[in-house]
XYZ file of N, CA and C in Angstrom:
855
model
N -16.198 -18.010 -8.899
C -15.761 -16.614 -8.831
C -16.495 -15.912 -7.702
N -15.740 -15.341 -6.761
C -16.340 -14.632 -5.639
C -16.653 -13.206 -6.064
N -17.889 -12.773 -5.857
C -18.295 -11.436 -6.260
C -18.555 -10.566 -5.043
N -18.435 -9.263 -5.271
C -18.718 -8.327 -4.197
C -20.168 -8.464 -3.735
N -20.434 -8.133 -2.468
C -21.803 -8.258 -1.970
C -22.769 -7.287 -2.649
N -22.270 -6.177 -3.196
C -23.149 -5.203 -3.851
C -23.398 -5.612 -5.297
N -24.653 -5.533 -5.686
C -25.012 -5.906 -7.049
C -24.813 -4.724 -7.994
N -25.239 -3.551 -7.568
C -25.187 -2.394 -8.453
C -23.776 -1.831 -8.549
N -23.484 -1.311 -9.710
C -22.166 -0.738 -9.954
C -21.872 0.389 -8.966
N -22.833 1.288 -8.782
C -22.608 2.443 -7.907
C -22.341 1.997 -6.476
N -23.126 1.019 -6.030
C -22.927 0.522 -4.665
C -21.581 -0.156 -4.523
N -21.203 -0.922 -5.529
C -19.911 -1.603 -5.500
C -18.760 -0.613 -5.493
N -18.873 0.433 -6.308
C -17.816 1.447 -6.375
C -17.687 2.180 -5.051
N -18.804 2.522 -4.457
C -18.783 3.224 -3.165
C -18.165 2.340 -2.086
N -18.523 1.063 -2.093
C -17.985 0.135 -1.089
C -16.483 -0.050 -1.264
N -16.038 -0.189 -2.504
C -14.603 -0.317 -2.764
C -13.844 0.918 -2.279
N -14.392 2.090 -2.546
C -13.740 3.338 -2.152
C -13.653 3.458 -0.637
N -14.731 3.146 0.040
C -14.736 3.227 1.501
C -13.781 2.198 2.110
N -13.723 1.020 1.490
C -12.828 -0.028 1.979
C -11.367 0.385 1.811
N -11.037 0.931 0.648
C -9.665 1.382 0.405
C -9.268 2.471 1.391
N -10.167 3.414 1.620
C -9.902 4.500 2.572
C -9.681 3.946 3.973
N -10.540 3.015 4.398
C -10.416 2.451 5.735
C -9.111 1.680 5.897
N -8.663 1.034 4.843
C -7.386 0.293 4.913
C -6.212 1.253 5.072
N -6.275 2.423 4.446
C -5.236 3.434 4.646
C -5.232 3.917 6.095
N -6.414 4.108 6.646
C -6.517 4.561 8.037
C -6.030 3.473 8.990
N -6.418 2.232 8.719
C -5.980 1.111 9.575
C -4.458 0.974 9.552
N -3.870 1.153 8.372
C -2.407 1.078 8.280
C -1.765 2.205 9.085
N -2.308 3.405 8.962
C -1.723 4.550 9.675
C -1.793 4.362 11.189
N -2.893 3.812 11.680
C -3.085 3.650 13.124
C -2.305 2.476 13.707
N -1.947 1.512 12.865
C -1.271 0.306 13.346
C 0.009 0.675 14.102
N 0.191 0.098 15.271
C 1.349 0.414 16.130
C 1.840 -0.851 16.823
N 3.167 -0.909 17.123
C 4.234 0.040 16.786
C 4.885 -0.318 15.456
N 4.978 0.675 14.564
C 5.616 0.472 13.259
C 6.978 1.163 13.258
N 8.026 0.484 12.812
C 9.368 1.072 12.871
C 9.551 2.259 11.934
N 9.837 3.423 12.519
C 10.130 4.617 11.739
C 8.940 5.292 11.106
N 7.751 4.712 11.239
C 6.567 5.217 10.555
C 5.623 5.949 11.509
N 4.799 6.813 10.938
C 3.718 7.424 11.712
C 2.791 6.326 12.210
N 2.447 6.376 13.479
C 1.453 5.448 14.022
C 0.759 6.118 15.205
N 0.020 5.360 15.988
C -0.736 5.975 17.075
C 0.157 6.445 18.223
N 1.451 6.097 18.171
C 2.385 6.564 19.202
C 2.945 7.941 18.874
N 3.108 8.223 17.576
C 3.749 9.478 17.210
C 4.099 9.541 15.738
N 5.045 10.420 15.404
C 5.344 10.751 14.010
C 6.468 9.932 13.399
N 7.051 8.998 14.152
C 8.133 8.198 13.606
C 9.305 9.069 13.189
N 9.852 8.813 12.009
C 11.004 9.568 11.524
C 10.589 10.836 10.774
N 9.323 11.208 10.851
C 8.810 12.336 10.068
C 8.622 13.580 10.931
N 8.951 14.726 10.337
C 8.679 16.003 11.005
C 7.387 16.633 10.494
N 7.025 16.288 9.255
C 5.884 16.957 8.630
C 4.614 16.110 8.607
N 4.670 14.910 9.189
C 3.507 14.021 9.170
C 3.002 13.755 10.588
N 1.687 13.644 10.709
C 1.057 13.222 11.967
C -0.029 12.219 11.621
N -0.499 11.496 12.624
C -1.583 10.536 12.395
C -2.836 11.260 11.913
N -3.151 12.402 12.511
C -4.344 13.157 12.091
C -4.239 13.566 10.623
N -3.038 13.961 10.209
C -2.828 14.348 8.807
C -2.988 13.141 7.885
N -2.452 11.992 8.288
C -2.584 10.773 7.490
C -4.051 10.384 7.326
N -4.820 10.519 8.400
C -6.239 10.157 8.329
C -7.011 11.137 7.449
N -6.669 12.426 7.567
C -7.328 13.428 6.716
C -7.002 13.163 5.252
N -5.757 12.815 4.987
C -5.329 12.482 3.631
C -6.118 11.291 3.085
N -6.238 10.238 3.901
C -6.969 9.034 3.471
C -8.417 9.378 3.111
N -9.062 10.182 3.966
C -10.468 10.544 3.714
C -10.605 11.347 2.417
N -9.585 12.160 2.105
C -9.665 12.986 0.893
C -9.622 12.146 -0.382
N -9.149 10.901 -0.261
C -8.984 10.043 -1.436
C -10.219 9.193 -1.749
N -11.210 9.188 -0.875
C -12.405 8.365 -1.116
C -13.063 8.682 -2.462
N -13.283 9.961 -2.814
C -13.896 10.237 -4.126
C -13.053 9.743 -5.296
N -11.726 9.800 -5.156
C -10.848 9.313 -6.221
C -11.010 7.813 -6.413
N -10.983 7.065 -5.314
C -11.154 5.611 -5.414
C -12.519 5.266 -6.014
N -13.547 6.019 -5.634
C -14.884 5.748 -6.166
C -14.926 6.030 -7.667
N -14.320 7.120 -8.093
C -14.286 7.450 -9.523
C -13.505 6.389 -10.305
N -12.400 5.918 -9.741
C -11.621 4.863 -10.394
C -12.458 3.607 -10.586
N -13.204 3.226 -9.546
C -14.038 2.016 -9.632
C -15.142 2.183 -10.673
N -15.786 3.337 -10.673
C -16.879 3.576 -11.625
C -16.376 3.565 -13.067
N -15.238 4.208 -13.304
C -14.698 4.289 -14.666
C -14.170 2.940 -15.158
N -13.773 2.088 -14.215
C -13.128 0.817 -14.595
C -14.090 -0.357 -14.677
N -15.327 -0.169 -14.263
C -16.237 -1.307 -14.106
C -16.391 -2.109 -15.396
N -15.950 -3.375 -15.323
C -16.060 -4.341 -16.421
C -15.460 -3.833 -17.735
N -14.398 -3.043 -17.623
C -13.688 -2.580 -18.817
C -12.388 -3.360 -18.973
N -11.939 -3.579 -20.203
C -10.661 -4.274 -20.415
C -9.485 -3.333 -20.167
N -8.330 -3.922 -19.933
C -7.103 -3.127 -19.777
C -6.656 -2.641 -21.152
N -6.838 -1.357 -21.426
C -6.379 -0.793 -22.684
C -5.853 0.619 -22.433
N -5.300 1.223 -23.480
C -4.681 2.542 -23.342
C -5.683 3.576 -22.845
N -6.902 3.508 -23.344
C -7.932 4.475 -22.950
C -8.179 4.430 -21.439
N -8.349 3.219 -20.918
C -8.585 3.088 -19.480
C -7.344 3.510 -18.702
N -6.164 3.120 -19.181
C -4.925 3.475 -18.478
C -4.789 4.994 -18.358
N -5.127 5.710 -19.424
C -5.026 7.165 -19.381
C -6.069 7.776 -18.457
N -7.246 7.164 -18.422
C -8.285 7.636 -17.498
C -7.846 7.428 -16.046
N -7.287 6.249 -15.786
C -6.795 5.932 -14.436
C -5.698 6.919 -14.024
N -4.784 7.194 -14.953
C -3.708 8.131 -14.674
C -4.223 9.525 -14.359
N -5.180 9.980 -15.150
C -5.740 11.318 -14.931
C -6.447 11.403 -13.586
N -7.265 10.398 -13.273
C -7.981 10.393 -11.988
C -7.012 10.321 -10.814
N -5.940 9.547 -10.978
C -4.942 9.448 -9.920
C -4.258 10.779 -9.661
N -3.905 11.496 -10.738
C -3.253 12.798 -10.580
C -4.207 13.823 -9.970
N -5.489 13.755 -10.362
C -6.482 14.649 -9.747
C -6.640 14.335 -8.258
N -6.607 13.045 -7.936
C -6.688 12.635 -6.535
C -5.498 13.115 -5.734
N -4.336 13.080 -6.379
C -3.115 13.565 -5.717
C -3.233 15.059 -5.401
N -3.815 15.811 -6.333
C -4.008 17.248 -6.095
C -4.981 17.479 -4.940
N -6.048 16.687 -4.878
C -6.999 16.807 -3.768
C -6.322 16.458 -2.439
N -5.473 15.435 -2.466
C -4.729 15.053 -1.266
C -3.827 16.194 -0.803
N -3.118 16.822 -1.758
C -2.206 17.913 -1.416
C -2.957 19.108 -0.821
N -4.169 19.359 -1.294
C -4.996 20.424 -0.709
C -5.354 20.070 0.734
N -5.745 18.813 0.938
C -6.150 18.363 2.281
C -5.001 18.384 3.273
N -3.770 18.205 2.774
C -2.607 18.108 3.672
C -1.732 19.358 3.645
N -2.215 20.416 2.978
C -1.428 21.654 2.847
C -0.067 21.389 2.192
N -0.082 20.546 1.170
C 1.115 20.351 0.368
C 2.045 19.244 0.809
N 1.645 18.455 1.807
C 2.494 17.361 2.281
C 2.142 16.081 1.521
N 3.173 15.401 0.979
C 2.941 14.145 0.260
C 2.752 13.010 1.250
N 1.518 12.686 1.530
C 1.197 11.639 2.500
C 1.002 10.279 1.843
N 0.298 10.244 0.707
C -0.166 8.968 0.162
C 0.039 8.826 -1.346
N 1.072 9.483 -1.909
C 1.250 9.392 -3.366
C 1.447 7.931 -3.800
N 2.288 7.199 -3.079
C 2.520 5.794 -3.427
C 1.289 4.936 -3.243
N 0.498 5.266 -2.232
C -0.720 4.496 -1.971
C -1.778 4.737 -3.046
N -1.809 5.958 -3.590
C -2.750 6.236 -4.683
C -2.444 5.317 -5.866
N -1.175 5.118 -6.140
C -0.745 4.238 -7.246
C -1.149 2.802 -6.964
N -0.739 2.257 -5.832
C -0.990 0.839 -5.549
C -2.475 0.557 -5.337
N -3.095 1.292 -4.433
C -4.512 1.037 -4.143
C -5.408 1.439 -5.311
N -5.020 2.505 -6.002
C -5.807 2.917 -7.161
C -5.859 1.829 -8.223
N -4.711 1.223 -8.497
C -4.673 0.123 -9.465
C -5.515 -1.062 -9.002
N -5.435 -1.392 -7.717
C -6.159 -2.565 -7.211
C -7.665 -2.316 -7.161
N -8.062 -1.116 -6.779
C -9.491 -0.765 -6.821
C -9.998 -0.875 -8.256
N -9.232 -0.326 -9.189
C -9.619 -0.388 -10.608
C -9.713 -1.832 -11.088
N -8.756 -2.659 -10.646
C -8.724 -4.055 -11.101
C -9.943 -4.835 -10.616
N -10.332 -4.635 -9.356
C -11.535 -5.321 -8.849
C -12.745 -4.902 -9.689
N -12.831 -3.612 -10.004
C -13.949 -3.116 -10.809
C -13.895 -3.667 -12.235
N -12.693 -3.707 -12.832
C -12.541 -4.258 -14.183
C -13.054 -5.694 -14.245
N -12.850 -6.422 -13.150
C -13.266 -7.828 -13.082
C -14.731 -7.979 -12.694
N -15.430 -6.859 -12.587
C -16.850 -6.904 -12.242
C -17.107 -7.356 -10.824
N -16.091 -7.200 -9.970
C -16.265 -7.562 -8.565
C -15.608 -8.863 -8.169
N -14.883 -9.518 -9.071
C -14.113 -10.712 -8.698
C -12.999 -10.258 -7.754
N -12.907 -10.879 -6.579
C -11.981 -10.382 -5.562
C -10.888 -11.379 -5.202
N -10.637 -12.379 -6.060
C -9.557 -13.322 -5.776
C -8.224 -12.571 -5.912
N -7.407 -12.537 -4.834
C -6.235 -11.643 -4.829
C -5.285 -11.806 -6.014
N -4.954 -13.055 -6.393
C -4.019 -13.245 -7.500
C -4.589 -12.696 -8.805
N -5.891 -12.900 -9.016
C -6.536 -12.405 -10.235
C -6.557 -10.884 -10.252
N -6.877 -10.288 -9.116
C -6.905 -8.822 -9.023
C -5.514 -8.254 -9.282
N -4.491 -8.833 -8.651
C -3.128 -8.340 -8.808
C -2.654 -8.481 -10.256
N -3.003 -9.587 -10.893
C -2.606 -9.803 -12.289
C -3.290 -8.797 -13.214
N -4.543 -8.481 -12.928
C -5.274 -7.497 -13.733
C -4.698 -6.102 -13.531
N -4.335 -5.780 -12.278
C -3.697 -4.496 -11.994
C -2.369 -4.384 -12.742
N -1.642 -5.498 -12.834
C -0.364 -5.509 -13.542
C -0.551 -5.207 -15.033
N -1.612 -5.768 -15.622
C -1.898 -5.470 -17.033
C -2.036 -3.975 -17.246
N -2.743 -3.340 -16.341
C -2.968 -1.900 -16.422
C -1.658 -1.135 -16.219
N -0.870 -1.560 -15.223
C 0.372 -0.864 -14.880
C 1.411 -0.935 -15.998
N 1.333 -1.969 -16.827
C 2.305 -2.134 -17.914
C 2.004 -1.220 -19.101
N 0.801 -0.689 -19.165
C 0.419 0.157 -20.295
C 0.971 1.570 -20.117
N 1.340 2.226 -21.227
C 1.874 3.586 -21.113
C 0.771 4.611 -20.873
N 1.137 5.676 -20.173
C 0.232 6.805 -19.971
C 0.952 8.048 -20.498
N 0.623 8.429 -21.721
C 1.340 9.523 -22.380
C 1.152 10.861 -21.676
N 0.083 10.972 -20.905
C -0.196 12.248 -20.230
C 0.543 12.378 -18.902
N 1.212 11.310 -18.483
C 1.927 11.361 -17.193
C 3.033 12.400 -17.268
N 3.262 13.139 -16.159
C 4.333 14.140 -16.165
C 5.690 13.501 -16.426
N 6.552 14.206 -17.136
C 7.840 13.642 -17.537
C 8.933 13.863 -16.477
N 8.595 14.586 -15.419
C 9.597 14.835 -14.372
C 9.804 13.577 -13.532
N 11.009 13.414 -13.010
C 11.327 12.273 -12.162
C 10.837 12.531 -10.741
N 10.045 11.627 -10.210
C 9.678 11.713 -8.801
C 10.878 11.316 -7.953
N 10.774 11.585 -6.651
C 11.855 11.198 -5.734
C 12.090 9.689 -5.803
N 10.990 8.922 -5.860
C 11.114 7.468 -5.923
C 11.799 6.996 -7.192
N 11.436 7.625 -8.331
C 12.054 7.238 -9.606
C 13.539 7.560 -9.629
N 13.898 8.724 -9.056
C 15.320 9.077 -8.994
C 16.111 8.036 -8.212
N 15.505 7.568 -7.121
C 16.180 6.581 -6.274
C 16.334 5.246 -7.009
N 15.288 4.818 -7.719
C 15.376 3.535 -8.433
C 16.462 3.590 -9.504
N 16.627 4.735 -10.133
C 17.673 4.866 -11.152
C 19.055 4.940 -10.508
N 19.163 5.677 -9.413
C 20.464 5.821 -8.767
C 20.987 4.485 -8.255
N 20.119 3.725 -7.605
C 20.543 2.459 -6.992
C 20.278 1.247 -7.885
N 19.632 1.511 -9.033
C 19.299 0.431 -9.978
C 18.515 -0.685 -9.308
N 17.433 -0.285 -8.663
C 16.553 -1.231 -7.959
C 15.122 -1.030 -8.457
N 14.286 -2.044 -8.316
C 12.873 -1.873 -8.680
C 12.153 -0.998 -7.667
N 11.144 -0.281 -8.144
C 10.353 0.573 -7.267
C 8.874 0.234 -7.346
N 8.037 1.217 -7.024
C 6.586 0.992 -6.983
C 6.025 0.609 -8.348
N 6.589 1.191 -9.406
C 6.096 0.876 -10.749
C 6.330 -0.593 -11.084
N 7.553 -1.070 -10.796
C 7.882 -2.472 -11.100
C 7.084 -3.427 -10.219
N 6.876 -3.063 -8.963
C 6.073 -3.897 -8.055
C 4.691 -4.143 -8.643
N 4.078 -3.092 -9.147
C 2.745 -3.219 -9.749
C 2.791 -4.013 -11.049
N 3.809 -3.735 -11.883
C 3.904 -4.428 -13.172
C 4.169 -5.920 -13.006
N 4.745 -6.299 -11.865
C 5.007 -7.716 -11.580
C 3.880 -8.359 -10.770
N 2.727 -7.686 -10.702
C 1.535 -8.206 -10.014
C 1.723 -8.283 -8.496
N 2.397 -7.270 -7.949
C 2.519 -7.101 -6.501
C 3.021 -8.348 -5.769
N 4.231 -8.807 -6.108
C 4.744 -10.023 -5.452
C 4.910 -9.890 -3.944
N 5.216 -8.677 -3.442
C 5.386 -8.536 -1.996
C 4.062 -8.680 -1.245
N 2.971 -8.415 -1.934
C 1.653 -8.629 -1.316
C 1.238 -10.087 -1.461
N 1.264 -10.583 -2.695
C 0.708 -11.904 -2.988
C 1.571 -13.033 -2.417
N 2.875 -12.882 -2.499
C 3.769 -13.971 -2.083
C 4.240 -13.848 -0.640
N 4.193 -12.641 -0.071
C 4.748 -12.451 1.270
C 3.721 -11.957 2.290
N 3.185 -10.773 2.047
C 2.371 -10.141 3.094
C 1.053 -10.865 3.358
N 0.320 -11.171 2.299
C -0.987 -11.813 2.486
C -0.849 -13.198 3.112
N 0.082 -14.050 2.641
C 0.269 -15.345 3.318
C 0.680 -15.178 4.787
N 1.550 -14.210 5.079
C 1.996 -14.012 6.459
C 0.853 -13.510 7.340
N 0.060 -12.599 6.821
C -1.095 -12.078 7.561
C -2.019 -13.213 7.986
N -2.302 -14.103 7.043
C -3.251 -15.185 7.308
C -2.621 -16.297 8.146
N -1.320 -16.520 7.979
C -0.628 -17.508 8.807
C -0.601 -17.064 10.271
N -0.297 -15.794 10.486
C -0.243 -15.285 11.860
C -1.610 -15.377 12.527
N -2.660 -15.077 11.779
C -4.019 -15.232 12.341
C -4.292 -16.691 12.689
N -3.925 -17.576 11.767
C -4.141 -19.009 12.011
C -3.420 -19.483 13.263
N -2.238 -18.899 13.500
C -1.437 -19.285 14.662
C -1.913 -18.632 15.953
N -2.999 -17.869 15.867
C -3.606 -17.314 17.077
C -3.163 -15.918 17.437
N -2.393 -15.264 16.557
C -1.966 -13.893 16.843
C -3.151 -12.935 16.748
N -3.068 -11.843 17.484
C -4.095 -10.812 17.396
C -4.049 -10.168 16.012
N -5.095 -9.412 15.671
C -5.114 -8.745 14.368
C -3.960 -7.737 14.258
N -3.677 -7.034 15.345
C -2.562 -6.083 15.332
C -1.243 -6.787 15.052
N -0.975 -7.879 15.760
C 0.277 -8.605 15.557
C 0.331 -9.227 14.157
N -0.801 -9.697 13.672
C -0.831 -10.293 12.331
C -0.496 -9.255 11.264
N -1.031 -8.053 11.438
C -0.740 -6.983 10.475
C 0.715 -6.542 10.574
N 1.233 -6.452 11.782
C 2.644 -6.098 11.942
C 3.544 -7.171 11.328
N 3.189 -8.431 11.492
C 3.960 -9.517 10.865
C 3.935 -9.390 9.340
N 2.768 -9.019 8.795
C 2.660 -8.828 7.341
C 3.566 -7.684 6.885
N 3.621 -6.622 7.680
C 4.524 -5.512 7.366
C 5.980 -5.974 7.373
N 6.328 -6.773 8.377
C 7.691 -7.303 8.438
C 7.999 -8.161 7.211
N 7.035 -8.959 6.785
C 7.233 -9.830 5.619
C 7.541 -8.997 4.377
N 6.862 -7.865 4.228
C 7.146 -6.962 3.105
C 8.553 -6.396 3.232
N 8.910 -5.959 4.439
C 10.171 -5.255 4.664
C 11.393 -6.155 4.529
N 11.216 -7.464 4.602
C 12.385 -8.360 4.508
C 13.084 -8.271 3.160
N 12.351 -7.993 2.088
C 12.972 -7.994 0.752
C 12.651 -6.771 -0.097
N 11.751 -5.901 0.331
C 11.374 -4.751 -0.492
C 12.540 -3.763 -0.620
N 12.784 -3.290 -1.840
C 13.721 -2.171 -2.005
C 12.902 -0.886 -1.846
N 12.719 -0.499 -0.592
C 11.827 0.613 -0.242
C 12.501 1.930 -0.625
N 11.947 2.605 -1.627
C 12.586 3.831 -2.110
C 12.507 4.957 -1.083
N 11.529 4.918 -0.190
C 11.461 5.929 0.880
C 12.672 5.792 1.803
N 13.022 4.560 2.152
C 14.185 4.309 3.001
C 15.469 4.659 2.257
N 15.575 4.227 1.012
C 16.771 4.529 0.212
C 16.977 6.032 0.061
N 15.879 6.749 -0.126
C 15.957 8.188 -0.312
C 16.488 8.891 0.933
N 16.103 8.382 2.105
C 16.464 9.050 3.354
C 17.732 8.497 3.990
N 18.037 7.219 3.759
C 19.148 6.595 4.500
C 20.040 5.706 3.640
N 19.835 5.688 2.329
C 20.713 4.934 1.446
C 20.685 3.430 1.684
N 21.715 2.753 1.189
C 21.772 1.296 1.317
C 21.921 0.862 2.774
N 22.563 1.691 3.595
C 22.676 1.350 5.018
C 21.293 1.226 5.638
N 20.427 2.159 5.302
C 19.063 2.127 5.823
C 18.278 0.935 5.311
N 18.459 0.646 4.012
C 17.728 -0.489 3.430
C 18.174 -1.807 4.063
N 19.479 -1.972 4.230
C 19.987 -3.196 4.869
C 19.470 -3.317 6.305
N 19.447 -2.207 7.020
C 18.959 -2.215 8.404
C 17.493 -2.622 8.454
N 16.703 -2.084 7.519
C 15.273 -2.421 7.469
C 15.068 -3.903 7.175
N 15.727 -4.397 6.123
C 15.513 -5.788 5.718
C 16.009 -6.765 6.781
N 17.206 -6.527 7.302
C 17.761 -7.429 8.323
C 16.959 -7.374 9.613
N 16.529 -6.174 9.977
C 15.739 -6.024 11.200
C 14.395 -6.727 11.099
N 13.754 -6.619 9.932
C 12.458 -7.284 9.731
C 12.614 -8.805 9.764
N 13.712 -9.293 9.155
C 13.968 -10.741 9.187
C 14.167 -11.213 10.628
N 14.845 -10.397 11.424
C 15.086 -10.761 12.826
C 13.775 -10.877 13.596
N 12.838 -9.998 13.306
C 11.523 -10.042 13.983
C 10.809 -11.351 13.655
N 10.758 -11.704 12.377
C 10.053 -12.921 11.970
C 10.806 -14.173 12.433
N 12.137 -14.122 12.423
C 12.935 -15.270 12.905
C 12.708 -15.520 14.386
N 12.356 -14.459 15.109
C 12.103 -14.585 16.551
C 10.663 -15.000 16.847
N 9.920 -15.370 15.810
C 8.552 -15.847 16.010
C 7.478 -14.823 15.733
N 7.880 -13.637 15.285
C 6.895 -12.606 14.956
C 6.602 -11.683 16.122
N 5.770 -10.691 15.856
C 5.536 -9.616 16.828
C 4.679 -10.032 18.014
N 4.090 -11.219 17.968
C 3.298 -11.691 19.117
C 4.194 -12.285 20.206
N 5.444 -12.595 19.857
C 6.360 -13.236 20.805
C 7.261 -12.194 21.478
N 7.620 -12.406 22.750
C 8.484 -11.440 23.449
C 9.790 -11.155 22.699
N 10.440 -12.196 22.173
C 11.683 -11.980 21.427
C 11.430 -11.173 20.152
N 10.314 -11.447 19.515
C 9.952 -10.692 18.316
C 9.660 -9.238 18.636
N 9.016 -8.995 19.773
C 8.729 -7.620 20.186
C 10.016 -6.857 20.490
N 10.973 -7.543 21.086
C 12.273 -6.898 21.356
C 12.995 -6.576 20.046
N 12.919 -7.516 19.101
C 13.547 -7.277 17.794
C 12.864 -6.119 17.059
N 11.540 -6.020 17.196
C 10.798 -4.925 16.573
C 11.184 -3.587 17.200
N 11.311 -3.562 18.518
C 11.721 -2.327 19.204
C 13.126 -1.909 18.775
N 14.017 -2.891 18.606
C 15.379 -2.597 18.159
C 15.368 -2.036 16.733
N 14.523 -2.603 15.892
C 14.404 -2.116 14.513
C 13.870 -0.688 14.504
N 12.889 -0.413 15.337
C 12.323 0.929 15.439
C 13.413 1.931 15.837
N 14.205 1.589 16.837
C 15.289 2.487 17.274
C 16.298 2.728 16.151
N 16.606 1.654 15.424
C 17.582 1.761 14.330
C 17.043 2.657 13.212
N 15.775 2.473 12.844
C 15.163 3.297 11.806
C 15.149 4.770 12.210
N 14.797 5.036 13.456
C 14.746 6.424 13.930
C 16.148 7.037 13.947
N 17.136 6.250 14.358
C 18.520 6.751 14.393
C 19.014 7.106 12.996
N 18.546 6.357 11.986
C 18.941 6.607 10.595
C 18.016 7.602 9.891
N 16.998 8.071 10.610
C 15.986 8.957 10.027
C 15.312 8.297 8.817
N 15.086 6.983 8.936
C 14.524 6.202 7.825
C 13.087 5.801 8.122
N 12.255 5.867 7.095
C 10.839 5.517 7.243
C 10.395 4.657 6.066
N 10.014 3.413 6.328
C 9.628 2.514 5.222
C 8.234 2.797 4.663
N 8.094 3.959 4.033
C 6.786 4.357 3.508
C 6.294 3.474 2.378
N 7.221 2.945 1.578
C 6.808 2.037 0.506
C 6.201 0.766 1.054
N 6.796 0.240 2.125
C 6.253 -0.957 2.773
C 4.879 -0.665 3.376
N 4.724 0.537 3.930
C 3.432 0.913 4.518
C 2.340 0.965 3.447
N 2.666 1.527 2.284
C 1.698 1.563 1.178
C 1.265 0.153 0.789
N 2.237 -0.767 0.715
C 1.916 -2.137 0.320
C 1.137 -2.864 1.412
N 1.361 -2.497 2.675
C 0.552 -3.101 3.744
C -0.908 -2.659 3.614
N -1.131 -1.375 3.348
C -2.511 -0.901 3.151
C -3.163 -1.648 1.985
N -2.408 -1.866 0.918
C -2.928 -2.605 -0.238
C -3.198 -4.063 0.112
N -2.345 -4.639 0.980
C -2.560 -6.014 1.458
C -3.860 -6.110 2.241
N -4.080 -5.159 3.137
C -5.312 -5.153 3.933
C -6.531 -5.017 3.026
N -6.381 -4.240 1.950
C -7.483 -4.066 1.001
C -7.824 -5.382 0.308
N -6.813 -6.065 -0.231
C -7.079 -7.335 -0.915
C -7.645 -8.375 0.045
N -7.162 -8.369 1.282
C -7.684 -9.292 2.284
C -9.156 -9.004 2.567
N -9.494 -7.727 2.699
C -10.855 -7.361 3.090
C -11.853 -7.542 1.970
N -11.449 -7.240 0.725
C -12.428 -7.394 -0.349
C -12.697 -8.870 -0.650
N -11.717 -9.728 -0.346
C -11.957 -11.156 -0.571
C -12.860 -11.733 0.504
N -12.745 -11.225 1.735
C -13.563 -11.722 2.848
C -14.289 -10.553 3.507
N -15.267 -9.946 2.780
C -15.875 -8.698 3.257
C -16.677 -8.826 4.553
N -17.103 -10.017 4.887
C -17.936 -10.192 6.077
C -17.150 -10.628 7.309
N -15.808 -10.718 7.166
C -14.995 -11.118 8.313
C -14.840 -9.948 9.268
N -14.270 -10.214 10.426
C -14.103 -9.192 11.451
C -12.771 -8.436 11.323
N -11.977 -8.753 10.314
C -10.648 -8.165 10.226
C -10.725 -6.695 9.834
C-alpha cells in the first residue's frame, strides 16, 4: 500500500488540498483546449477568464483541506456523506463569493471533493482504482440535506436520459480510471510532452463522456461533434503529431461555432491529474 509522504493527518490534509487546487489550476492553464478557457482566452465562455478560474481554484483550498480532515480514516457511512455534502456546499458558496456569482468549479468540487475525501478515508492509500472505488461508495450514499432543486446538469441528464457527474462518481470514475489515466501515462511513455499528454488524456475523456455542459449549450449535435472530434485527434496519433494538432484545431473551431464547452470533461481531467499526482508525488508531472 502506497502512503502519502506526510505522516501527520494535518500535514496530509494540507498537502491533499494544495494538490487538488494545483490540479485545477493546471487544467485551467492547459492549452489549446477546444471550447474551454485556457491560456489563449475564454473559449466559448463570456463570463469566464483564466484569472477567474485560478481565483476560484484558490478559494477551494480550505474546502479540500476540511474534507480531508473530516474524512481521515473514516468509513463510508451516512454521517460522513452528510458532512461531505455540507462542506461541499459551503465550498461552493465560498467559490461564488470569489467569482462574484459565476459557477466556475461546481462539478470539480463534486469530483475532486470525493477523491480528496477518499484518499483521506484510506489513510493516505493513493492507488487510483482503490481511491475511485472508495469515492464511489461515498457517492452512492444519500445526502438528505442536499437541495431538492434540479441543477442545470441534472436537468440535462433527465432530458436526454444520459448519465452525468453523479453516475460517473457512483461508477468509480470510469472515464478517469479506464480512459484518461491510461492515456496520460501512455502518451508520456511514447515521449510526448506533459502538455500533449494531458491534452491526449482530455481527448480520451471526450471520446465517450456524455458531457452535460456540452449538452446544455449545444444539444446532441454538440455532443456528437465533441466525441467524434476527440476520436479524430487520437486516431491521428494524438496532440503531439501534426495531424492530431490539425484535428484538435478543427475540433476547437467546431466547439466555438456551436458555443459548446466541455466543462464536464475538464473537471474529470483535473481529477485525473490529481489521482496521477497523489500516486506519484515526487514525479515532475
